[in-house]
Amino acid sequence: MTTVAEAAAARAAANAGPEPVTFAKALTTAMADAMRADDGVVVFGEDVATLGGVFRITDGLQKEFGAQRCFDTPLAESGIVGMALGMAMNGLRPVIEMQFDAFAYPAFEQIASHVAKMHNRTRGKVTLPLVIRVPYAGGIGGVEHHCDSSEAYYAHTPGLKVFTPSSVADAYRLLREAIASDDPVVFMEPKKLYWSKEAVSLETLRSEFDAGATPRAEGRAAVVRPGTDATIIAYGPAVPPALAAAEAAALEGRSVEVVDVRTIVPFDDETVCASVRKTGRAVVVAEAQGFASVASEITARVQERCFHSLAAPVRRVTGFDIPFPAPKFEHWYLPGVDRILDTLDELQWED
Amino acid sequence: MTISVSSPGGGETSLAEAVKNFGISIEDYMLPVHGQIQILSEDGTMLPEDRRGSSPGHQYPVPPDEELLAAYRRLVIGRRVNDQNSALVRQGRLAVYPSSHGQEACQVASALCLRDGDWMFPTYRDAVAVMTRGVDPVDVMTIFRGDWHGGYDPHAHQVGIQSTPLTTQLLHGVGVAHAAKLRGEDTVVLAMCGDGATSEGDFHEALNFAAVFQLPVVFFVQNNQYAISVPLAHQTAAPSLAHKAVGYGMAGERVDGNDIVALLAVLDRAVTLARAGSGPLLVEANTYRMQAHTNADDATRYRNQAEVEAWAAKDPLNRMRHYLRAAGQLTDDVEASFARDAEEVAQHLREGLSGEPEIDPQDLFRYVFTEPTPQLREQAAFLADEIARSADTAPADLAKEH
């Protein structure tokens, strides 16, 4: 008698497909590949060099690329962002790490007043190819200041692009695209997904990216599970529970499509609205507190654009409007499968 | 692009290297002089070496007279620019102008100490410095005219946009210097701020980053005694702003900010040291904001006339004029030609800022990103349509009103 896991491993071996790769490994590989492809890419932040980052996302970069291209800075986030801006002005492509979501707040003035506005202020004369990596959101039992969902601050600031991958392949693809972008990108990494694994070939992703073989993921939401009866729109840390809810709904005979937003800015109205017009029902799932949030914006956009296709009001499943809770309360806060299923049930199926 | 692979060099090594030339201790090198470096007295006479406020390792050579004459020409132009811009505000041509009247010596010296290829990161009160650096005066003033938040291409003259949020631009200068250093270029960055700004967090972060990475940045603080209404005593309990340098492991120096001779001497040496790899330096210039913060401010509410008059006696133009006249450099003819040059710039400003600039509403959306997002394209089309419709209805509306 074999376990399910053993059976899965045996199947994978028989198919000789790619080995499982972690989300973290995909990010590290994306940075290393970008650094190999372009001498101007530099990586810096707090604890990123010798230690390889508190989440080990920059592990090995200093060893391979030297202390000039991957280095630790003094402990000052505004300094990191402001200096990165100057380096980007002077020909480099900095990729900087904010150690945790809430630790990026001291840098907010640099981000909102300069990073976001320099291109506009100079009528395009100064471009800022700059990536600000932010490990964000909860689900790891973290203490206060380590679990914030801060994406709305950035998405609300014109001039910033905001990417947030939810799959291993997208972690690689989107980070390569962010580093290649001439616009500043706030790259939001759902920290609870760092250790998630998928069987993907990083070699294939690398050669596809280098050859420009795949269409850009920026500005393109992905239908990550097709369905016909309702659409769940989610991003980042909310995608796995959305997929699990769709799986559970299928057992109850409901076909739920799941759309992963992937890049909050630029937002892909087309893919999202095409899905909702097809299914006629929509639930937006996000881990961040719901009031004045990215989920609110998505809900409003869908309502405005798909009203005549809707069989029920667009609903949201989000965090509560409270400071991110202490670890023992976290499970009540996070949008989970049951809460998503309950909300799906309320989409006026009897009408 | 290639980044040099030579070792970055530890802080202590390059500082020690810089100190060796002066034969003093690291502490004596980093601490500013007691008082301030002054070379030209307030009545315009050249002070003897032992009365310049210097101490061992803090002696500064006097720039040659022809350099001083050229600097004086810039002072005359700077003063005319300040007064012309204030007049343009009164005439409604400019929305606002934070004048550097009285601080022209700092403005001129900060531009003249730099080479081509160096960078300047100015504040909103540094328009004269930016012009002296070579940016067209009308482009410099565009930021205050109301049709653009910038006005010029920072790369064209290697000058950052005049920064409004205090000290944020110092970090940009640090980054520019860092990139240059990684590529092995000998660029020096002059990063400018005022006395009030030294209380901001980014002042600390910029100085610390520059020192830790041993970057070729000269931080130039124009201490004009007031942050709008708040005097320096409410900003800091430090013996001087230049003393802040030692805490970061860099050299600080204090200089008479109304003495262009001393400013050129001190800034030239700072830039030379930074270029040679000494790491960053901090120069505090003691000066005075002769006018209100802007036209919207009333300086009589927080300082008295006697104080202003005392500083008027230290005017940077008067004392330089007296010196150059006595030295036989500044003849009536030369003086008249400087006045003509200044008037030409003033006329250029009047003409450049007199007309209504043509503005394109689509510029609202054009530069937010390198390429507009679909949402911005939608909003651009919405506004274009709205404008087209209001143009169609405008005559009817007018008719209704009359």
CSV table of C-alpha atoms in Angstrom, one decimal, chain B:
chain,number,residue,atom,x,y,z
B,1,MET,CA,27.8,48.8,-18.5
B,2,THR,CA,30.7,47.5,-16.5
B,3,ILE,CA,31.2,47.8,-12.8
B,4,SER,CA,34.8,47.9,-11.7
B,5,VAL,CA,35.8,45.0,-9.6
B,6,SER,CA,38.4,46.7,-7.5
B,7,SER,CA,37.8,46.6,-3.7
B,8,PRO,CA,35.4,49.3,-2.4
B,9,GLY,CA,37.9,50.5,0.2
B,10,GLY,CA,37.1,50.6,3.9
B,11,GLY,CA,36.0,53.9,5.5
B,12,GLU,CA,39.0,54.2,7.8
B,13,THR,CA,41.5,53.6,5.0
B,14,SER,CA,40.4,56.5,2.8
B,15,LEU,CA,39.8,58.8,5.6
B,16,ALA,CA,43.3,58.1,7.0
B,17,GLU,CA,44.7,58.7,3.5
B,18,ALA,CA,43.0,62.1,3.4
B,19,VAL,CA,44.2,63.0,6.8
B,20,LYS,CA,47.8,62.1,6.1
B,21,ASN,CA,48.2,65.1,3.8
B,22,PHE,CA,47.3,67.5,6.6
B,23,GLY,CA,49.5,66.0,9.3
B,24,ILE,CA,46.7,66.2,11.9
B,25,SER,CA,44.7,63.6,13.9
B,26,ILE,CA,41.5,62.2,12.4
B,27,GLU,CA,39.5,64.0,15.1
B,28,ASP,CA,41.1,67.4,14.1
B,29,TYR,CA,40.4,66.6,10.5
B,30,MET,CA,36.7,65.8,11.1
B,31,LEU,CA,35.9,68.6,13.5
B,32,PRO,CA,35.3,72.0,12.0
B,33,VAL,CA,37.3,75.1,13.0
B,34,HIS,CA,36.3,77.1,16.0
B,35,GLY,CA,34.2,79.9,14.6
B,36,GLN,CA,34.3,79.9,10.8
B,37,ILE,CA,36.6,80.2,7.9
B,38,GLN,CA,36.5,83.8,6.6
B,39,ILE,CA,39.0,85.2,4.2
B,40,LEU,CA,37.4,88.5,3.1
B,41,SER,CA,36.4,90.7,6.0
B,42,GLU,CA,32.9,92.3,6.1
B,43,ASP,CA,34.3,95.6,4.9
B,44,GLY,CA,36.0,93.9,1.9
B,45,THR,CA,39.6,93.6,3.0
B,46,MET,CA,41.6,90.5,2.6
B,47,LEU,CA,42.3,89.1,6.1
B,48,PRO,CA,45.8,88.1,7.1
B,49,GLU,CA,46.3,84.3,7.3
B,50,ASP,CA,46.2,84.3,11.1
B,51,ARG,CA,42.8,86.0,11.2
B,52,ARG,CA,41.0,83.7,8.8
B,53,GLY,CA,39.7,81.4,11.6
B,54,SER,CA,41.8,78.5,10.4
B,55,SER,CA,43.7,76.0,12.5
B,56,PRO,CA,46.3,73.4,11.5
B,57,GLY,CA,45.0,71.3,8.6
B,58,HIS,CA,42.2,73.9,8.0
B,59,GLN,CA,44.2,76.4,6.0
B,60,TYR,CA,42.8,77.3,2.6
B,61,PRO,CA,44.6,78.9,-0.3
B,62,VAL,CA,43.0,82.1,-1.8
B,63,PRO,CA,41.7,81.6,-5.3
B,64,PRO,CA,43.3,83.9,-7.9
B,65,ASP,CA,41.8,87.3,-8.6
B,66,GLU,CA,40.6,86.5,-12.1
B,67,GLU,CA,38.5,83.6,-10.6
B,68,LEU,CA,37.2,86.0,-8.0
B,69,LEU,CA,36.2,88.5,-10.7
B,70,ALA,CA,34.4,85.9,-12.6
B,71,ALA,CA,32.6,84.8,-9.4
B,72,TYR,CA,31.6,88.5,-8.7
B,73,ARG,CA,30.0,88.7,-12.2
B,74,ARG,CA,27.9,85.7,-11.2
B,75,LEU,CA,27.0,87.3,-7.9
B,76,VAL,CA,25.7,90.4,-9.7
B,77,ILE,CA,23.7,88.3,-12.1
B,78,GLY,CA,22.4,86.2,-9.2
B,79,ARG,CA,21.2,89.2,-7.3
B,80,ARG,CA,19.5,90.6,-10.4
B,81,VAL,CA,17.8,87.2,-10.9
B,82,ASN,CA,16.5,87.1,-7.4
B,83,ASP,CA,15.1,90.6,-7.6
B,84,GLN,CA,13.6,90.0,-11.1
B,85,ASN,CA,11.9,86.8,-10.0
B,86,SER,CA,10.4,88.5,-6.9
B,87,ALA,CA,9.1,91.2,-9.2
B,88,LEU,CA,7.6,88.5,-11.6
B,89,VAL,CA,5.7,87.0,-8.6
B,90,ARG,CA,4.3,90.4,-7.8
B,91,GLN,CA,3.2,90.8,-11.4
B,92,GLY,CA,1.5,87.4,-11.3
B,93,ARG,CA,3.9,85.8,-13.7
B,94,LEU,CA,5.2,83.3,-11.2
B,95,ALA,CA,3.2,81.5,-8.5
B,96,VAL,CA,5.9,81.7,-5.9
B,97,TYR,CA,9.6,82.4,-5.6
B,98,PRO,CA,11.7,81.4,-2.6
B,99,SER,CA,14.4,84.0,-3.0
B,100,SER,CA,18.1,83.4,-2.2
B,101,HIS,CA,18.6,87.2,-1.8
B,102,GLY,CA,21.6,87.5,0.5
B,103,GLN,CA,22.7,84.0,-0.1
B,104,GLU,CA,24.1,84.6,-3.6
B,105,ALA,CA,27.7,83.8,-2.5
B,106,CYS,CA,26.6,80.3,-1.5
B,107,GLN,CA,24.6,79.9,-4.7
B,108,VAL,CA,27.5,80.9,-7.0
B,109,ALA,CA,30.2,79.0,-5.2
B,110,SER,CA,28.2,75.8,-5.2
B,111,ALA,CA,28.0,75.8,-8.9
B,112,LEU,CA,31.6,77.1,-9.6
B,113,CYS,CA,33.2,74.4,-7.4
B,114,LEU,CA,32.0,71.6,-9.7
B,115,ARG,CA,33.4,70.3,-13.0
B,116,ASP,CA,31.5,69.1,-16.0
B,117,GLY,CA,30.4,65.6,-15.2
B,118,ASP,CA,29.8,66.4,-11.5
B,119,TRP,CA,26.2,66.4,-10.2
B,120,MET,CA,24.3,69.0,-8.1
B,121,PHE,CA,21.2,68.2,-6.1
B,122,PRO,CA,19.5,71.5,-5.2
B,123,THR,CA,16.5,72.6,-3.2
B,124,TYR,CA,13.7,75.0,-4.1
B,125,ARG,CA,15.8,78.0,-2.9
B,126,ASP,CA,18.7,77.2,-5.2
B,127,ALA,CA,17.5,78.5,-8.5
B,128,VAL,CA,20.5,80.8,-8.8
B,129,ALA,CA,22.9,77.9,-8.2
B,130,VAL,CA,21.1,75.9,-10.9
B,131,MET,CA,21.3,78.8,-13.4
B,132,THR,CA,25.0,79.3,-12.5
B,133,ARG,CA,25.5,75.6,-13.3
B,134,GLY,CA,24.3,76.4,-16.8
B,135,VAL,CA,20.6,75.6,-16.9
B,136,ASP,CA,18.6,78.1,-18.9
B,137,PRO,CA,17.1,80.6,-16.4
B,138,VAL,CA,13.6,80.3,-17.9
B,139,ASP,CA,13.7,76.5,-17.6
B,140,VAL,CA,14.9,76.9,-14.0
B,141,MET,CA,11.9,79.1,-13.2
B,142,THR,CA,9.3,76.9,-15.0
B,143,ILE,CA,8.8,74.9,-11.7
B,144,PHE,CA,7.4,78.2,-10.2
B,145,ARG,CA,5.3,79.2,-13.3
B,146,GLY,CA,2.7,76.5,-12.9
B,147,ASP,CA,2.9,74.5,-16.1
B,148,TRP,CA,5.4,71.8,-15.1
B,149,HIS,CA,6.7,70.3,-11.9
B,150,GLY,CA,10.2,70.2,-13.3
B,151,GLY,CA,11.4,72.4,-16.1
B,152,TYR,CA,14.6,70.9,-17.4
B,153,ASP,CA,16.3,67.6,-18.1
B,154,PRO,CA,18.5,66.6,-15.1
B,155,HIS,CA,20.8,64.6,-17.3
B,156,ALA,CA,21.5,67.6,-19.6
B,157,HIS,CA,23.4,69.6,-17.0
B,158,GLN,CA,23.7,66.9,-14.3
B,159,VAL,CA,21.5,68.8,-12.0
B,160,GLY,CA,18.6,67.3,-10.1
B,161,ILE,CA,15.2,68.9,-10.1
B,162,GLN,CA,15.0,71.6,-7.3
B,163,SER,CA,13.6,69.4,-4.5
B,164,THR,CA,10.6,70.5,-2.4
B,165,PRO,CA,10.5,67.7,0.2
B,166,LEU,CA,13.4,68.5,2.5
B,167,THR,CA,16.6,66.5,2.3
B,168,THR,CA,15.1,63.7,0.2
B,169,GLN,CA,17.3,64.8,-2.6
B,170,LEU,CA,20.5,64.2,-0.6
B,171,LEU,CA,19.9,60.5,-0.9
B,172,HIS,CA,19.5,60.8,-4.6
B,173,GLY,CA,22.9,62.4,-4.7
B,174,VAL,CA,24.3,59.6,-2.6
B,175,GLY,CA,22.9,57.1,-5.1
B,176,VAL,CA,24.3,58.9,-8.1
B,177,ALA,CA,27.7,59.0,-6.4
B,178,HIS,CA,27.4,55.3,-5.5
B,179,ALA,CA,26.7,54.3,-9.1
B,180,ALA,CA,29.6,56.4,-10.3
B,181,LYS,CA,31.9,54.9,-7.8
B,182,LEU,CA,30.9,51.4,-8.7
B,183,ARG,CA,31.8,52.2,-12.3
B,184,GLY,CA,35.1,53.7,-11.3
B,185,GLU,CA,34.1,57.2,-12.5
B,186,ASP,CA,35.5,60.3,-10.7
B,187,THR,CA,32.2,62.1,-10.4
B,188,VAL,CA,31.6,64.3,-7.4
B,189,VAL,CA,28.1,65.1,-6.1
B,190,LEU,CA,27.2,68.4,-4.3
B,191,ALA,CA,24.1,67.7,-2.3
B,192,MET,CA,22.4,70.8,-0.9
B,193,CYS,CA,20.1,71.5,1.9
B,194,GLY,CA,19.3,74.2,4.5
B,195,ASP,CA,19.5,74.4,8.3
B,196,GLY,CA,16.0,73.4,9.1
B,197,ALA,CA,16.4,70.3,6.8
B,198,THR,CA,19.2,69.0,9.0
B,199,SER,CA,16.4,67.9,11.5
B,200,GLU,CA,14.9,65.6,8.9
B,201,GLY,CA,15.5,61.8,9.0
B,202,ASP,CA,16.8,61.7,5.4
B,203,PHE,CA,19.6,64.1,6.4
B,204,HIS,CA,20.9,61.5,8.8
B,205,GLU,CA,20.4,58.5,6.4
B,206,ALA,CA,22.1,60.3,3.6
B,207,LEU,CA,25.1,61.3,5.6
B,208,ASN,CA,25.4,57.9,7.1
B,209,PHE,CA,25.1,56.0,3.8
B,210,ALA,CA,27.6,58.3,2.1
B,211,ALA,CA,30.1,57.8,4.9
B,212,VAL,CA,29.6,54.0,5.2
B,213,PHE,CA,30.1,53.6,1.4
B,214,GLN,CA,32.8,56.3,1.3
B,215,LEU,CA,31.1,58.1,-1.5
B,216,PRO,CA,32.3,61.3,-3.2
B,217,VAL,CA,29.6,63.6,-1.9
B,218,VAL,CA,30.0,67.1,-0.5
B,219,PHE,CA,27.0,68.0,1.6
B,220,PHE,CA,26.5,71.7,1.5
B,221,VAL,CA,24.3,73.2,4.2
B,222,GLN,CA,23.2,76.8,3.7
B,223,ASN,CA,22.5,77.8,7.3
B,224,ASN,CA,20.3,80.9,6.6
B,225,GLN,CA,19.2,80.9,10.3
B,226,TYR,CA,15.5,80.3,9.7
B,227,ALA,CA,13.3,77.4,8.6
B,228,ILE,CA,10.4,79.7,7.6
B,229,SER,CA,9.8,81.2,11.0
B,230,VAL,CA,11.8,78.8,13.3
B,231,PRO,CA,15.3,79.9,14.2
B,232,LEU,CA,18.2,77.5,14.3
B,233,ALA,CA,18.2,77.3,18.1
B,234,HIS,CA,14.9,75.3,17.8
B,235,GLN,CA,16.4,72.9,15.3
B,236,THR,CA,19.4,71.7,17.0
B,237,ALA,CA,21.4,71.8,20.3
B,238,ALA,CA,24.6,70.9,18.4
B,239,PRO,CA,27.5,73.4,18.7
B,240,SER,CA,27.2,73.8,14.9
B,241,LEU,CA,25.7,72.0,12.0
B,242,ALA,CA,29.2,71.2,10.8
B,243,HIS,CA,29.8,69.3,14.0
B,244,LYS,CA,27.2,66.8,12.9
B,245,ALA,CA,29.8,65.4,10.4
B,246,VAL,CA,32.1,63.8,13.0
B,247,GLY,CA,29.3,61.5,14.2
B,248,TYR,CA,29.2,60.0,10.8
B,249,GLY,CA,33.0,59.7,10.5
B,250,MET,CA,33.3,62.5,7.9
B,251,ALA,CA,35.0,65.9,8.0
B,252,GLY,CA,32.9,69.0,8.7
B,253,GLU,CA,33.8,72.6,8.0
B,254,ARG,CA,32.2,76.0,8.8
B,255,VAL,CA,32.6,78.9,6.5
B,256,ASP,CA,31.3,82.4,6.3
B,257,GLY,CA,28.5,82.0,3.8
B,258,ASN,CA,28.6,85.6,2.7
B,259,ASP,CA,32.3,85.5,1.8
B,260,ILE,CA,32.6,84.1,-1.7
B,261,VAL,CA,36.4,83.9,-1.4
B,262,ALA,CA,36.2,81.6,1.6
B,263,LEU,CA,33.3,79.6,0.1
B,264,LEU,CA,35.3,78.9,-3.1
B,265,ALA,CA,38.4,78.0,-1.1
B,266,VAL,CA,36.5,75.6,1.2
B,267,LEU,CA,34.3,74.0,-1.4
B,268,ASP,CA,37.1,73.6,-3.9
B,269,ARG,CA,39.1,71.7,-1.3
B,270,ALA,CA,36.1,69.6,-0.3
B,271,VAL,CA,35.4,68.7,-3.9
B,272,THR,CA,39.1,67.9,-4.6
B,273,LEU,CA,39.3,65.7,-1.5
B,274,ALA,CA,36.1,63.9,-2.4
B,275,ARG,CA,37.3,63.3,-5.9
B,276,ALA,CA,40.5,61.9,-4.6
B,277,GLY,CA,38.6,59.3,-2.5
B,278,SER,CA,38.5,60.9,0.9
B,279,GLY,CA,34.8,60.0,1.3
B,280,PRO,CA,32.1,62.5,1.9
B,281,LEU,CA,32.4,65.9,3.6
B,282,LEU,CA,30.0,68.4,5.2
B,283,VAL,CA,30.3,72.1,4.7
B,284,GLU,CA,28.1,74.5,6.7
B,285,ALA,CA,27.8,78.0,5.3
B,286,ASN,CA,26.7,80.7,7.8
B,287,THR,CA,24.5,83.1,5.9
B,288,TYR,CA,21.1,84.8,6.2
B,289,ARG,CA,17.8,84.8,4.3
B,290,MET,CA,17.4,88.5,3.8
B,291,GLN,CA,13.8,88.2,2.6
B,292,ALA,CA,10.7,86.3,3.8
B,293,HIS,CA,10.5,82.5,3.1
B,294,THR,CA,8.4,83.3,0.1
B,295,ASN,CA,6.1,86.1,-1.0
B,296,ALA,CA,3.4,84.3,1.0
B,297,ASP,CA,5.3,84.8,4.3
B,298,ASP,CA,5.6,87.7,6.6
B,299,ALA,CA,9.1,87.7,8.2
B,300,THR,CA,8.2,90.7,10.6
B,301,ARG,CA,6.2,88.2,12.7
B,302,TYR,CA,9.3,86.3,13.8
B,303,ARG,CA,12.4,88.5,13.5
B,304,ASN,CA,13.3,92.1,14.1
B,305,GLN,CA,14.6,94.8,11.8
B,306,ALA,CA,17.9,95.2,13.7
B,307,GLU,CA,18.8,91.7,13.1
B,308,VAL,CA,18.1,92.0,9.4
B,309,GLU,CA,20.1,95.3,9.2
B,310,ALA,CA,23.1,93.6,10.9
B,311,TRP,CA,23.1,91.0,8.2
B,312,ALA,CA,22.7,93.6,5.5
B,313,ALA,CA,26.0,95.0,6.5
B,314,LYS,CA,27.6,91.6,5.7
B,315,ASP,CA,26.2,91.6,2.1
B,316,PRO,CA,28.2,89.2,-0.1
B,317,LEU,CA,28.1,91.5,-3.1
B,318,ASN,CA,29.2,94.7,-1.4
B,319,ARG,CA,32.2,93.2,0.3
B,320,MET,CA,33.4,91.5,-2.9
B,321,ARG,CA,32.9,94.7,-4.8
B,322,HIS,CA,35.0,96.7,-2.4
B,323,TYR,CA,37.8,94.1,-2.6
B,324,LEU,CA,37.9,93.9,-6.4
B,325,ARG,CA,37.7,97.7,-6.7
B,326,ALA,CA,40.6,98.1,-4.3
B,327,ALA,CA,42.5,95.4,-6.1
B,328,GLY,CA,42.1,97.2,-9.4
B,329,GLN,CA,40.2,94.3,-10.9
B,330,LEU,CA,36.8,95.9,-11.1
B,331,THR,CA,37.0,99.0,-13.2
B,332,ASP,CA,34.0,101.1,-14.1
B,333,ASP,CA,33.9,99.5,-17.5
B,334,VAL,CA,33.9,96.0,-16.1
B,335,GLU,CA,31.3,96.9,-13.6
B,336,ALA,CA,29.1,98.3,-16.4
B,337,SER,CA,29.5,95.2,-18.5
B,338,PHE,CA,28.5,93.0,-15.5
B,339,ALA,CA,25.4,95.1,-15.0
B,340,ARG,CA,24.6,94.7,-18.7
B,341,ASP,CA,25.0,90.9,-18.5
B,342,ALA,CA,22.7,90.8,-15.4
B,343,GLU,CA,20.1,93.0,-17.2
B,344,GLU,CA,20.3,90.6,-20.2
B,345,VAL,CA,19.4,87.6,-18.0
B,346,ALA,CA,16.6,89.6,-16.3
B,347,GLN,CA,15.2,90.5,-19.7
B,348,HIS,CA,15.5,86.9,-20.8
B,349,LEU,CA,13.5,85.9,-17.7
B,350,ARG,CA,10.8,88.7,-18.3
B,351,GLU,CA,10.4,87.7,-21.9
B,352,GLY,CA,10.5,83.9,-21.2
B,353,LEU,CA,7.9,84.1,-18.4
B,354,SER,CA,5.7,86.9,-19.8
B,355,GLY,CA,3.6,84.8,-22.2
B,356,GLU,CA,1.0,82.2,-21.4
B,357,PRO,CA,2.7,78.9,-22.0
B,358,GLU,CA,1.0,76.5,-24.3
B,359,ILE,CA,-0.1,73.5,-22.4
B,360,ASP,CA,-1.5,70.2,-23.7
B,361,PRO,CA,-4.0,68.5,-21.4
B,362,GLN,CA,-2.9,65.1,-22.7
B,363,ASP,CA,0.5,65.8,-20.9
B,364,LEU,CA,-1.4,64.9,-17.7
B,365,PHE,CA,-1.3,61.2,-18.7
B,366,ARG,CA,1.7,61.1,-21.0
B,367,TYR,CA,4.6,60.8,-18.4
B,368,VAL,CA,3.1,58.9,-15.5
B,369,PHE,CA,4.8,55.7,-16.8
B,370,THR,CA,7.1,55.1,-19.8
B,371,GLU,CA,3.9,53.9,-21.5
B,372,PRO,CA,0.4,54.8,-20.4
B,373,THR,CA,-1.6,51.9,-18.9
B,374,PRO,CA,-4.9,51.0,-20.4
B,375,GLN,CA,-6.6,52.8,-17.6
B,376,LEU,CA,-4.7,56.0,-18.3
B,377,ARG,CA,-5.5,55.7,-22.0
B,378,GLU,CA,-9.1,55.5,-21.1
B,379,GLN,CA,-8.9,58.6,-18.9
B,380,ALA,CA,-7.0,60.5,-21.5
B,381,ALA,CA,-9.7,59.7,-24.1
B,382,PHE,CA,-12.4,60.7,-21.5
B,383,LEU,CA,-10.8,64.1,-21.0
B,384,ALA,CA,-10.2,64.7,-24.7
B,385,ASP,CA,-13.9,64.0,-25.3
B,386,GLU,CA,-15.0,66.3,-22.4
B,387,ILE,CA,-12.8,69.1,-23.8
B,388,ALA,CA,-14.2,68.6,-27.3
B,389,ARG,CA,-17.7,68.7,-26.0
B,390,SER,CA,-17.2,71.8,-23.9
B,391,ALA,CA,-15.6,73.5,-26.9
B,392,ASP,CA,-18.8,72.7,-28.8
B,393,THR,CA,-21.1,74.1,-26.1
B,394,ALA,CA,-18.9,77.1,-25.0
B,395,PRO,CA,-20.3,79.7,-27.4
B,396,ALA,CA,-23.9,78.8,-26.4
B,397,ASP,CA,-23.0,79.1,-22.7
B,398,LEU,CA,-21.4,82.5,-23.3
B,399,ALA,CA,-24.5,83.7,-25.1
B,400,LYS,CA,-26.7,82.6,-22.2
B,401,GLU,CA,-24.6,84.7,-19.8
B,402,HIS,CA,-24.8,87.9,-21.7
